[in-house]
Amino acid sequence: MDYFKNLLQLLKVERDEDRAQYRRLTESTSVTERRANGLTWYPIAIRGSELGRGDYLTVEVERTTHQDTAHQFRVGMPAVFFSNHAPQTDRVEGTIAYQGGNRLRITLLTDELPDWSRDGKLGVELLFDDQSYEQMEDALKQASLLADKHESRIISILAGEKAPTFHPQPVVPPLRKLNESQQRAVEAILAANELAVVHGPPGTGKTTTIVQAVNALLQQDHRQLLVVAPSNTAVDLLSEKLHAEGVRVVRVGNPARVSERLAALTLDQQMADHRLMRDIKKSRKQANEFKSMAHKYKRQFGPSERAQRKALFDEAHRIMKDVAQSEQYIIEEVLGQAQVITATLVGSNNYLIRDRRYHTVVIDEAGQALEPACWIPILKAEKVVLAGDHCQLPPTIKSAEAARKGLSETLLEKNVSLHPEAVRLLNEQYRMHERIMGYSSQVFYGGQLRAHGSVAGHTLQSDDQPMLFIDTAGCGFDDQLDGTSSINPDEAAFLIRHLSQTVAELSAVYAPADFPSIAVISPYKQQLAQLNQHLLATPEVQPYLNSISVNTIDSFQGQERDIVYISLTRSNAAGEIGFLADIRRMNVAMTRARKKLVMVGDSATLSTHSFYADLVAYVQEHDAYRSAWEWL
Ligand SMILES: Nc1ncnc2c1ncn2[C@@H]1O[C@H](COP(=O)(O)OP(=O)(O)OP(=O)(O)O)[C@@H](O)[C@H]1O
């Protein structure tokens, strides 16, 4: 089918660009530069190691210098453990199993620490993730074959050739905890034969809805479900919430976060807790003893020693074969008893579960999922539930060409337009003051969003303004280019001064323990450096730094704070607004705030785009417009 051939082509372009970018970052031969690029930890110290399933050694390491250098290590990425004495030969490949603070664990493709690891100069470096691309390509090829044979209804529907069908609405008693739109969404999920879409704008309880829907599906037919999301963090959250509702969950893959509750849900931990595991441990120990006894025979030995040595090795191998078999039995039992298996999109092809089939797969955060990755779990099911918000930011695409030709368009977005009858909008949000929500609702959600009574009027202080747009037009705060990123030093200085006044006012009202949480966000990475610099140079805010986070809009997607300051940064005579022109970015930015949103920007520059011109009109209408001159 052309649909999949086209996707395959786009994915190839993306893979090539991704690899090229990776090469540019790593081609430098100096470990110092690669470390600065965030791809290498060097030097590191070994803090521990243990043998795990399949006799792979997991090594825990800590970086001992350059601890503040930003890095790109994430759970699940392929990496290499190396010695800088001979980096070409002294190296073992593996996978990042855990990352937190300055420690990480890497599972190596070996069962013992190499000798060279005792001589220092050790490091860990990320490898290009070819495997994920291969999994995605395989899925697309398989989908293409099935589509050509017209063998799969779900494929024809998702690719827009057929319409989804629904069975007569089952009677669902109102579910505890759900509002009306959430209840309608669960009903649609139950009634769908192939496809249901939950459109969840910010703060509308998408996760809550999915958890209840999973429960209802389990009651409907008791069939095991696959629940997936693009990121480990989202999978962790879902796993915990499902567990809290009494669902038997097995989390496959490595959690991004360490918590005991979450660890208890992982396949590894559930295997470790299995009654047969004690026997396995004993057998493993026995096999290791046989192996080390065999190793004790020295080089010059006669036929009888040789025979003994061989017997010991044979026995060790036999035991290890039994161990592998028992482990397989345990895996099947643990997985078989699960009501829900959770994993990332690519993780749903983890070798332990890759051949499993499910009636229904639920894809959360589908608005941030690369379409080819979605096809990996979809091919394992007959029915798909997509949940997410296509009005927020899509996944990042590295290749501008692939993005332009459609790779940044998500399966969620496509199916919202293809099959509106399958879509249910969650229309009640539990985060924002209604004034903060209003403009986003008007532009992105057809004016249908409502604020729940508990948040509709909440403010920091009784007479506080929940929203402000502070206009810097005419102040001469011009933006500049810093490398490839825009910055606006004057705007940053102004914003932090305003923030410090807000903090001073609030410190008179709030005790330090329940001080409101604050985010300062900007579309531009380099602008963050400006903001941080002023923040650190302002004595009044120092006691509150723990409550203040500074980051890009993109990295804040999915989070919320009581107070959000947006540094819009762009201010120039040409009216250039760069990637503020992707208004979904601004939707994300504005909807992070619970009680107070302060936008600082130049209306003259921004209003070249109708979204911002209308925003200025909205704030004027609600007495939320101020000129920066008031504070100058
Ligand atoms: N029916 C409901 N009644 C009361 N509170 C609710 C309801 N549904 C959701 N909430 C509350 O709204 C908040 C957001 O819920 P949840 O975590 O499910 O949202 P989400 O949609 O996944 O989040 P996001 O908007 O970041 O995607 C939570 O604090 C939750 O307790």
XYZ file of C-alpha atoms and ligand atoms in Angstrom:
663
model
C 0.000 0.000 0.000
C 1.324 3.448 -0.903
C 0.426 4.638 2.564
C 3.116 2.474 4.158
C 5.644 2.825 1.340
C 5.467 6.546 1.823
C 5.946 6.220 5.592
C 8.888 3.870 5.054
C 10.493 6.410 2.773
C 10.029 9.229 5.288
C 11.398 7.065 8.069
C 14.478 6.323 5.999
C 15.104 10.030 5.468
C 14.707 10.577 9.202
C 17.012 7.710 10.095
C 19.716 9.002 7.742
C 19.490 12.497 9.172
C 19.481 11.203 12.740
C 22.569 9.110 12.030
C 24.300 12.015 10.289
C 23.654 14.292 13.261
C 24.911 11.612 15.597
C 28.076 11.211 13.497
C 28.738 14.936 13.542
C 28.512 14.873 17.317
C 30.746 11.834 17.755
C 33.236 12.112 14.925
C 35.439 14.269 17.091
C 38.146 12.005 18.408
C 38.498 13.857 21.658
C 36.581 12.405 24.538
C 36.380 15.920 25.994
C 34.312 17.147 23.077
C 32.068 14.108 23.028
C 31.532 14.591 26.747
C 30.601 18.244 26.142
C 28.099 17.068 23.523
C 26.395 14.967 26.177
C 27.115 11.620 24.526
C 29.912 10.392 26.772
C 30.455 10.001 30.489
C 34.157 10.052 31.232
C 35.783 9.327 33.600
C 33.508 6.984 35.506
C 33.948 4.700 38.509
C 32.356 1.286 38.879
C 30.036 1.189 41.893
C 28.723 -2.361 41.595
C 27.767 -5.158 39.256
C 25.389 -8.088 39.206
C 24.450 -10.951 36.930
C 20.910 -10.904 35.677
C 18.592 -12.807 33.411
C 20.287 -14.523 30.486
C 23.593 -14.146 32.322
C 24.097 -10.573 31.282
C 26.153 -8.427 33.601
C 24.692 -5.131 34.743
C 27.308 -2.630 35.877
C 26.528 0.447 37.916
C 28.808 3.397 37.265
C 29.103 6.950 38.503
C 30.622 9.903 36.739
C 33.215 11.362 39.015
C 33.856 14.715 37.323
C 31.851 17.022 35.034
C 28.759 16.125 37.005
C 26.838 19.164 35.833
C 27.347 18.590 32.129
C 24.014 18.027 30.391
C 23.790 14.593 28.784
C 21.473 12.538 26.594
C 21.600 9.194 28.385
C 18.119 7.690 28.739
C 16.884 4.282 29.774
C 16.748 1.807 26.911
C 19.405 3.451 24.738
C 22.246 1.369 23.326
C 25.665 2.322 24.685
C 29.241 1.086 24.926
C 31.378 0.636 28.038
C 35.015 1.367 27.124
C 38.528 1.956 28.338
C 40.246 5.052 27.034
C 43.569 3.158 27.118
C 42.462 1.340 23.955
C 38.975 2.556 23.039
C 38.956 0.646 19.728
C 39.426 -2.793 21.277
C 38.619 -2.501 24.964
C 34.876 -2.052 24.677
C 31.671 -3.949 25.400
C 28.275 -2.954 24.081
C 25.092 -2.921 26.111
C 21.894 -1.062 26.985
C 21.215 1.669 29.544
C 19.083 0.039 32.229
C 18.815 2.951 34.637
C 19.808 6.580 34.766
C 19.434 8.902 37.734
C 21.619 11.770 38.913
C 25.244 10.960 38.185
C 24.757 7.220 38.131
C 23.718 4.848 35.471
C 23.456 1.122 35.035
C 24.382 -0.512 31.796
C 23.511 -4.114 30.966
C 26.452 -5.516 29.001
C 26.566 -8.272 26.407
C 28.929 -10.286 28.587
C 28.798 -12.264 31.811
C 31.917 -10.938 33.497
C 33.760 -7.666 33.891
C 36.570 -7.482 31.322
C 40.151 -7.436 32.690
C 40.817 -3.974 31.308
C 38.081 -2.553 33.525
C 40.535 -2.761 36.454
C 43.006 -0.353 34.841
C 40.930 2.851 35.064
C 40.262 5.409 32.319
C 36.737 4.015 31.939
C 33.811 5.626 30.172
C 30.355 5.013 28.765
C 29.242 6.355 25.409
C 25.899 6.340 23.636
C 25.588 4.435 20.391
C 23.289 5.304 17.541
C 19.917 3.644 18.125
C 19.573 1.605 14.953
C 17.441 -0.986 16.686
C 14.408 1.230 17.196
C 14.478 2.225 13.547
C 14.687 -1.411 12.529
C 11.692 -2.296 14.664
C 9.715 0.560 13.139
C 10.706 -0.384 9.599
C 9.787 -4.018 10.187
C 6.383 -2.978 11.496
C 5.730 -0.771 8.465
C 6.773 -3.538 6.060
C 4.557 -6.024 7.807
C 1.638 -3.586 7.802
C 2.184 -2.957 4.115
C 2.036 -6.694 3.329
C -1.118 -7.180 5.388
C -2.694 -4.144 3.765
C -1.959 -5.467 0.269
C -3.654 -8.733 1.190
C -6.618 -6.856 2.696
C -6.282 -9.036 5.739
C -6.537 -6.514 8.506
C -9.579 -4.353 9.271
C -7.714 -2.190 11.732
C -5.095 -1.321 9.124
C -7.705 -0.370 6.523
C -9.443 1.831 9.073
C -6.381 3.607 10.427
C -5.109 4.202 6.910
C -8.435 5.769 5.988
C -9.865 3.159 3.620
C -12.720 1.928 5.762
C -14.912 3.385 8.473
C -14.770 2.065 12.024
C -17.762 0.164 13.378
C -19.412 0.160 16.781
C -21.608 -2.353 18.504
C -24.807 -1.280 20.245
C -23.951 0.900 23.187
C -23.503 -1.328 26.226
C -25.204 -0.057 29.341
C -22.479 1.274 31.577
C -23.404 2.375 35.059
C -21.882 5.791 35.806
C -18.323 5.154 36.805
C -17.084 6.395 40.074
C -14.742 9.363 39.739
C -15.615 10.214 36.132
C -17.260 13.361 34.813
C -19.733 13.231 31.973
C -17.327 13.637 29.071
C -14.974 11.054 30.594
C -17.910 8.653 30.964
C -18.842 9.204 27.287
C -15.247 8.411 26.333
C -15.265 5.135 28.268
C -18.563 4.194 26.606
C -17.110 4.877 23.170
C -14.099 2.721 24.021
C -16.376 -0.154 25.063
C -18.626 0.204 22.027
C -15.814 0.390 19.461
C -15.041 -2.696 17.425
C -11.772 -1.339 16.082
C -11.055 2.267 17.023
C -11.770 4.843 19.708
C -10.001 8.174 20.114
C -9.875 10.055 23.409
C -9.022 13.687 22.802
C -7.729 15.012 26.112
C -6.864 18.728 26.270
C -4.596 19.908 29.118
C -5.683 18.860 32.598
C -8.833 17.033 31.514
C -8.018 13.711 33.176
C -6.947 11.662 30.192
C -5.007 9.241 32.358
C -7.884 8.919 34.814
C -10.175 8.091 31.893
C -7.844 5.505 30.392
C -7.467 3.740 33.733
C -11.235 3.502 34.172
C -11.660 2.393 30.560
C -9.115 -0.381 31.070
C -11.032 -1.540 34.115
C -14.300 -1.500 32.191
C -12.751 -3.403 29.254
C -11.420 -6.026 31.640
C -14.866 -6.452 33.128
C -16.364 -6.660 29.649
C -14.318 -9.596 28.399
C -11.456 -10.441 30.776
C -8.907 -10.321 27.964
C -5.354 -9.166 28.582
C -4.618 -5.647 27.307
C -1.481 -3.951 26.076
C -1.107 -0.351 27.299
C 1.713 1.667 25.735
C 3.056 5.208 25.422
C 6.033 6.742 23.607
C 8.055 7.594 26.713
C 9.148 5.542 29.709
C 7.918 8.316 32.001
C 4.373 8.113 30.637
C 4.440 4.302 30.861
C 5.579 4.520 34.490
C 2.736 6.864 35.402
C 0.118 4.683 33.716
C 1.497 1.536 35.331
C 1.282 3.089 38.782
C -2.220 4.425 38.290
C -3.509 1.134 36.904
C -1.984 -0.693 39.843
C -3.542 1.776 42.283
C -6.950 0.901 40.815
C -6.404 -2.771 41.519
C -5.358 -3.867 38.011
C -2.706 -6.632 37.814
C 0.028 -4.886 35.814
C 3.345 -6.131 34.490
C 5.690 -3.368 33.360
C 8.063 -4.655 30.681
C 11.307 -2.725 30.139
C 13.141 -0.397 32.463
C 11.322 2.346 34.355
C 12.700 5.861 33.957
C 12.161 6.557 37.612
C 13.165 4.549 40.650
C 10.424 3.970 43.152
C 9.758 0.837 45.114
C 6.120 0.791 44.096
C 7.037 0.976 40.443
C 9.863 -1.545 40.742
C 7.384 -4.050 42.194
C 5.420 -3.875 38.935
C 8.322 -4.698 36.640
C 8.679 -8.084 35.034
C 12.181 -8.378 36.521
C 10.952 -7.849 40.072
C 7.927 -10.106 39.668
C 10.229 -12.832 38.385
C 12.594 -12.283 41.301
C 9.650 -12.666 43.694
C 8.556 -15.941 42.082
C 8.576 -19.056 44.301
C 10.879 -20.949 41.922
C 13.486 -18.225 41.896
C 15.304 -19.555 44.958
C 16.005 -22.862 43.185
C 17.224 -20.995 40.148
C 19.634 -18.955 42.234
C 20.994 -22.131 43.811
C 21.478 -23.780 40.420
C 23.199 -20.703 39.060
C 25.587 -20.659 41.964
C 26.301 -24.356 41.453
C 27.005 -23.822 37.749
C 29.373 -20.984 38.576
C 31.216 -23.161 41.053
C 31.646 -25.878 38.422
C 32.926 -23.292 35.967
C 35.492 -21.901 38.369
C 36.607 -25.407 39.322
C 37.099 -26.139 35.620
C 39.090 -22.929 35.218
C 41.466 -24.030 37.974
C 43.026 -26.726 35.782
C 46.273 -25.270 34.536
C 47.577 -25.274 30.986
C 49.716 -28.424 31.172
C 47.340 -31.170 32.064
C 46.962 -34.744 31.029
C 44.023 -36.654 29.481
C 42.291 -37.381 32.786
C 42.333 -33.726 33.898
C 41.120 -32.778 30.456
C 38.225 -35.178 30.825
C 37.384 -33.843 34.272
C 37.550 -30.311 33.058
C 35.205 -31.147 30.199
C 32.808 -32.929 32.545
C 32.650 -29.861 34.778
C 31.956 -27.567 31.871
C 29.310 -29.921 30.489
C 27.596 -30.079 33.848
C 27.674 -26.279 34.179
C 26.131 -25.931 30.724
C 23.467 -28.491 31.494
C 22.501 -26.627 34.655
C 22.396 -23.301 32.831
C 20.119 -24.817 30.210
C 17.740 -25.946 32.937
C 17.921 -22.496 34.482
C 17.004 -20.893 31.181
C 14.053 -23.242 30.856
C 12.775 -22.542 34.352
C 13.158 -18.825 33.730
C 11.099 -19.137 30.579
C 8.434 -20.931 32.592
C 8.407 -18.146 35.187
C 8.218 -15.456 32.527
C 5.240 -17.145 30.896
C 3.514 -17.541 34.227
C 4.047 -13.934 35.344
C 2.988 -12.556 31.962
C 0.058 -14.945 31.738
C -1.367 -13.760 35.037
C -1.193 -10.077 34.117
C -4.383 -8.268 33.186
C -2.403 -5.485 31.578
C 1.072 -5.414 30.099
C 2.657 -1.971 29.906
C 5.652 -0.957 27.796
C 6.878 1.789 25.512
C 5.835 1.629 21.855
C 9.157 0.115 20.817
C 9.310 -1.857 24.085
C 6.174 -3.748 23.057
C 8.574 -5.658 20.806
C 10.871 -6.558 23.704
C 11.966 -10.141 23.031
C 10.078 -11.374 26.092
C 6.716 -10.218 24.742
C 7.218 -9.710 21.031
C 5.092 -12.678 19.958
C 2.154 -11.954 22.240
C -1.166 -10.874 20.777
C -3.897 -8.780 22.397
C -7.444 -7.941 21.481
C -7.007 -4.297 22.441
C -4.031 -1.978 22.608
C -4.241 1.433 24.279
C -1.777 4.089 23.106
C -1.466 7.024 25.502
C 0.301 10.302 24.632
C -0.484 9.440 21.027
C -0.083 13.116 20.111
C 3.636 12.771 20.822
C 4.166 9.422 19.162
C 5.989 8.909 15.900
C 3.538 7.093 13.628
C 5.912 4.276 12.564
C 6.483 3.468 16.246
C 2.718 3.208 16.806
C 2.483 0.458 14.217
C 4.654 -1.836 16.343
C 1.947 -2.392 19.003
C -0.986 -1.911 16.612
C 0.050 -4.994 14.630
C -0.457 -7.057 17.771
C -4.124 -6.111 18.155
C -7.547 -5.927 16.529
C -8.729 -2.847 18.346
C -6.878 0.386 19.099
C -7.572 3.160 21.566
C -5.654 6.363 20.852
C -5.476 8.958 23.608
C -3.759 12.303 23.445
C -4.007 15.867 22.238
C -2.991 16.725 18.688
C -3.330 20.430 19.558
C -0.151 20.223 21.637
C 3.352 19.604 20.281
C 3.999 16.597 18.034
C 7.131 14.430 18.365
C 10.402 16.089 17.400
C 11.546 15.158 13.911
C 15.246 15.552 13.154
C 14.966 15.822 9.389
C 13.287 18.994 8.154
C 12.513 17.215 4.892
C 10.788 14.260 6.590
C 8.850 16.660 8.804
C 7.746 18.750 5.837
C 6.632 15.682 3.923
C 4.431 14.489 6.766
C 6.380 12.469 9.337
C 5.489 15.001 12.048
C 1.817 14.386 11.445
C 0.706 11.847 14.035
C -1.621 8.892 13.669
C -3.817 10.608 16.261
C -4.118 13.762 14.199
C -4.858 11.814 11.024
C -7.552 9.731 12.658
C -9.234 12.671 14.329
C -9.907 14.051 10.859
C -10.542 10.680 9.199
C -12.972 9.302 11.780
C -14.627 12.058 13.829
C -17.340 9.560 14.838
C -14.747 7.661 16.872
C -13.503 10.736 18.760
C -14.618 11.847 22.208
C -13.419 15.176 23.591
C -12.798 15.447 27.323
C -14.174 18.901 27.965
C -13.713 19.536 31.666
C -10.308 20.532 32.958
C -8.999 20.414 36.526
C -5.958 22.669 36.259
C -6.423 26.232 35.103
C -8.329 29.284 36.229
C -11.004 29.797 33.570
C -9.374 33.007 32.364
C -6.097 31.178 31.712
C -7.957 28.436 29.860
C -10.212 30.727 27.839
C -8.076 31.688 24.868
C -6.699 28.188 24.346
C -10.218 26.761 24.474
C -11.435 29.299 21.927
C -8.619 28.675 19.431
C -7.913 24.967 19.807
C -10.948 23.284 21.308
C -13.868 24.998 19.605
C -14.697 26.902 22.802
C -15.843 23.652 24.384
C -13.487 23.480 27.388
C -14.920 24.149 30.820
C -13.061 24.709 34.065
C -14.164 22.462 36.919
C -15.638 24.381 39.861
C -12.642 23.578 42.045
C -10.265 25.499 39.760
C -12.416 27.912 37.730
C -11.828 30.818 40.098
C -8.700 29.817 41.994
C -6.044 32.528 42.411
C -2.932 33.039 44.510
C -4.460 35.860 46.522
C -8.056 37.015 46.705
C -7.686 40.010 44.384
C -4.957 38.580 42.172
C -5.002 38.756 38.371
C -4.817 35.175 37.000
C -3.426 36.327 33.676
C -1.234 39.146 32.409
C 0.262 39.989 29.059
C 3.062 42.483 29.601
C 3.785 44.276 26.375
C 7.368 45.289 25.718
C 6.577 46.964 22.379
C 8.526 50.186 22.044
C 10.824 49.423 25.014
C 13.774 48.716 22.737
C 14.228 45.156 24.067
C 15.505 43.756 20.767
C 16.121 40.088 20.175
C 19.532 38.882 18.936
C 20.964 35.731 17.521
C 23.139 33.616 19.794
C 24.465 30.778 17.670
C 21.288 29.381 16.127
C 19.026 30.445 18.975
C 17.308 33.766 19.636
C 17.902 35.572 22.881
C 16.555 38.755 24.414
C 18.716 39.851 27.362
C 16.653 42.964 28.194
C 13.431 41.002 28.229
C 15.047 38.376 30.479
C 16.198 41.068 32.921
C 12.757 42.647 32.945
C 10.948 39.342 33.431
C 13.102 38.308 36.379
C 12.621 41.713 37.994
C 8.853 41.282 37.675
C 9.092 37.749 39.021
C 11.071 38.913 42.037
C 8.288 41.411 42.856
C 5.698 38.653 42.619
C 7.823 36.435 44.862
C 8.197 39.267 47.388
C 4.415 39.807 47.497
C 3.725 36.113 47.888
C 6.347 35.620 50.585
C 4.232 37.858 52.811
C 1.268 35.511 52.369
C 2.707 32.007 51.951
C 4.842 30.002 54.356
C 7.982 28.567 52.713
C 6.583 25.024 52.943
C 3.543 25.760 50.754
C 5.041 28.404 48.548
C 3.512 28.261 45.049
C 5.459 26.399 42.355
C 6.824 28.577 39.560
C 8.005 27.902 36.028
C 9.836 30.288 33.753
C 9.656 29.019 30.184
C 10.819 30.193 26.801
C 10.768 28.727 23.312
C 14.510 29.355 22.999
C 17.198 27.339 24.737
C 19.759 30.135 24.867
C 17.219 32.477 26.398
C 17.122 30.098 29.382
C 20.774 30.910 30.060
C 19.892 34.615 30.136
C 16.978 34.009 32.472
C 19.040 31.812 34.783
C 21.814 34.351 34.939
C 19.440 37.101 36.096
C 17.678 34.742 38.463
C 20.933 33.866 40.194
C 21.905 37.543 40.378
C 18.672 38.562 42.135
C 19.128 38.231 45.926
C 15.363 38.438 46.733
C 14.536 35.172 44.941
C 17.422 33.093 46.321
C 15.418 31.573 49.210
C 12.786 30.397 46.690
C 14.997 28.889 44.007
C 13.767 25.392 44.891
C 10.254 26.414 43.857
C 11.379 27.848 40.516
C 12.152 25.824 37.403
C 13.499 27.342 34.205
C 13.129 25.354 30.998
C 11.994 25.273 27.386
C 8.302 25.119 26.491
C 8.844 21.800 24.763
C 10.323 20.140 27.807
C 7.427 21.358 29.962
C 4.752 19.555 27.967
C 2.778 17.372 30.377
C 3.714 19.395 33.471
C 1.963 22.106 35.481
C 2.900 24.879 37.920
C 0.931 27.349 40.041
C 2.627 30.272 38.328
C 4.041 30.315 34.805
C 6.080 33.092 33.245
C 6.575 32.915 29.479
C 9.512 34.758 27.975
C 8.370 35.143 24.375
C 11.816 36.504 23.406
C 11.037 37.615 19.839
C 11.175 41.376 19.314
C 12.288 42.798 15.982
C 11.224 45.278 13.339
C 10.881 42.555 10.701
C 8.156 40.788 12.684
C 10.091 37.491 12.628
C 8.610 35.078 15.156
C 10.515 31.884 14.302
C 8.987 28.767 15.724
C 6.490 30.680 17.809
C 4.603 30.391 14.525
C 3.783 26.804 15.513
C 0.893 27.884 17.699
C 0.687 24.452 19.332
C 3.878 25.439 21.153
C 2.061 28.433 22.602
C -0.910 26.227 23.499
C 1.427 24.054 25.558
C 3.057 27.114 27.156
C -0.162 28.852 28.218
C -1.851 25.747 29.576
C 0.913 24.845 32.075
C -0.318 27.502 34.549
C -2.789 26.702 37.303
C -3.372 30.047 39.026
C -1.304 32.698 37.317
C 0.052 33.142 33.820
C 2.368 36.030 32.965
C 3.382 36.436 29.330
C 6.144 38.896 28.504
C 6.511 39.808 24.844
C 6.440 42.395 22.114
C 2.916 42.722 20.709
C 4.153 44.631 17.662
C 6.421 41.780 16.574
C 4.080 38.949 17.556
C 0.930 40.446 16.069
C 2.242 39.821 12.580
C 0.657 36.408 13.260
C -3.114 36.433 13.743
C -2.935 34.019 16.696
C -0.982 36.600 18.703
C -3.018 39.561 17.437
C -6.144 37.760 18.702
C -4.374 36.890 21.961
C -3.646 40.567 22.546
C -7.307 41.343 21.859
C -8.317 38.601 24.341
C -6.146 39.964 27.142
C -7.323 43.525 26.465
C -10.905 42.386 26.684
C -10.206 40.804 30.087
C -8.240 43.641 31.625
C -5.102 41.519 31.483
C -3.085 43.735 29.167
C -0.294 45.882 30.646
C 2.504 47.870 29.134
C 6.006 47.145 30.392
C 6.400 50.924 30.799
C 4.387 50.605 34.031
C 7.397 48.913 35.599
C 10.192 50.824 33.925
N -13.554 13.182 37.135
C -12.686 13.835 37.874
N -13.058 14.386 39.045
C -12.185 15.074 39.807
N -10.883 15.251 39.478
C -10.450 14.723 38.333
C -11.308 13.983 37.475
N -10.589 13.591 36.390
C -9.340 14.062 36.575
N -9.245 14.738 37.717
C -8.042 15.386 38.244
O -7.426 16.121 37.209
C -6.006 16.033 37.282
C -5.441 15.537 35.971
O -5.829 14.189 35.810
P -4.958 13.168 34.999
O -3.647 12.989 35.645
O -5.802 11.978 34.748
O -4.822 14.070 33.728
P -4.161 13.961 32.321
O -5.181 14.437 31.373
O -3.527 12.654 32.110
O -3.073 15.052 32.468
P -2.558 15.960 31.304
O -3.561 17.006 31.142
O -1.265 16.473 31.835
O -2.430 15.044 30.117
C -5.704 15.121 38.444
O -5.359 15.904 39.555
C -7.006 14.391 38.674
O -7.166 14.036 40.021
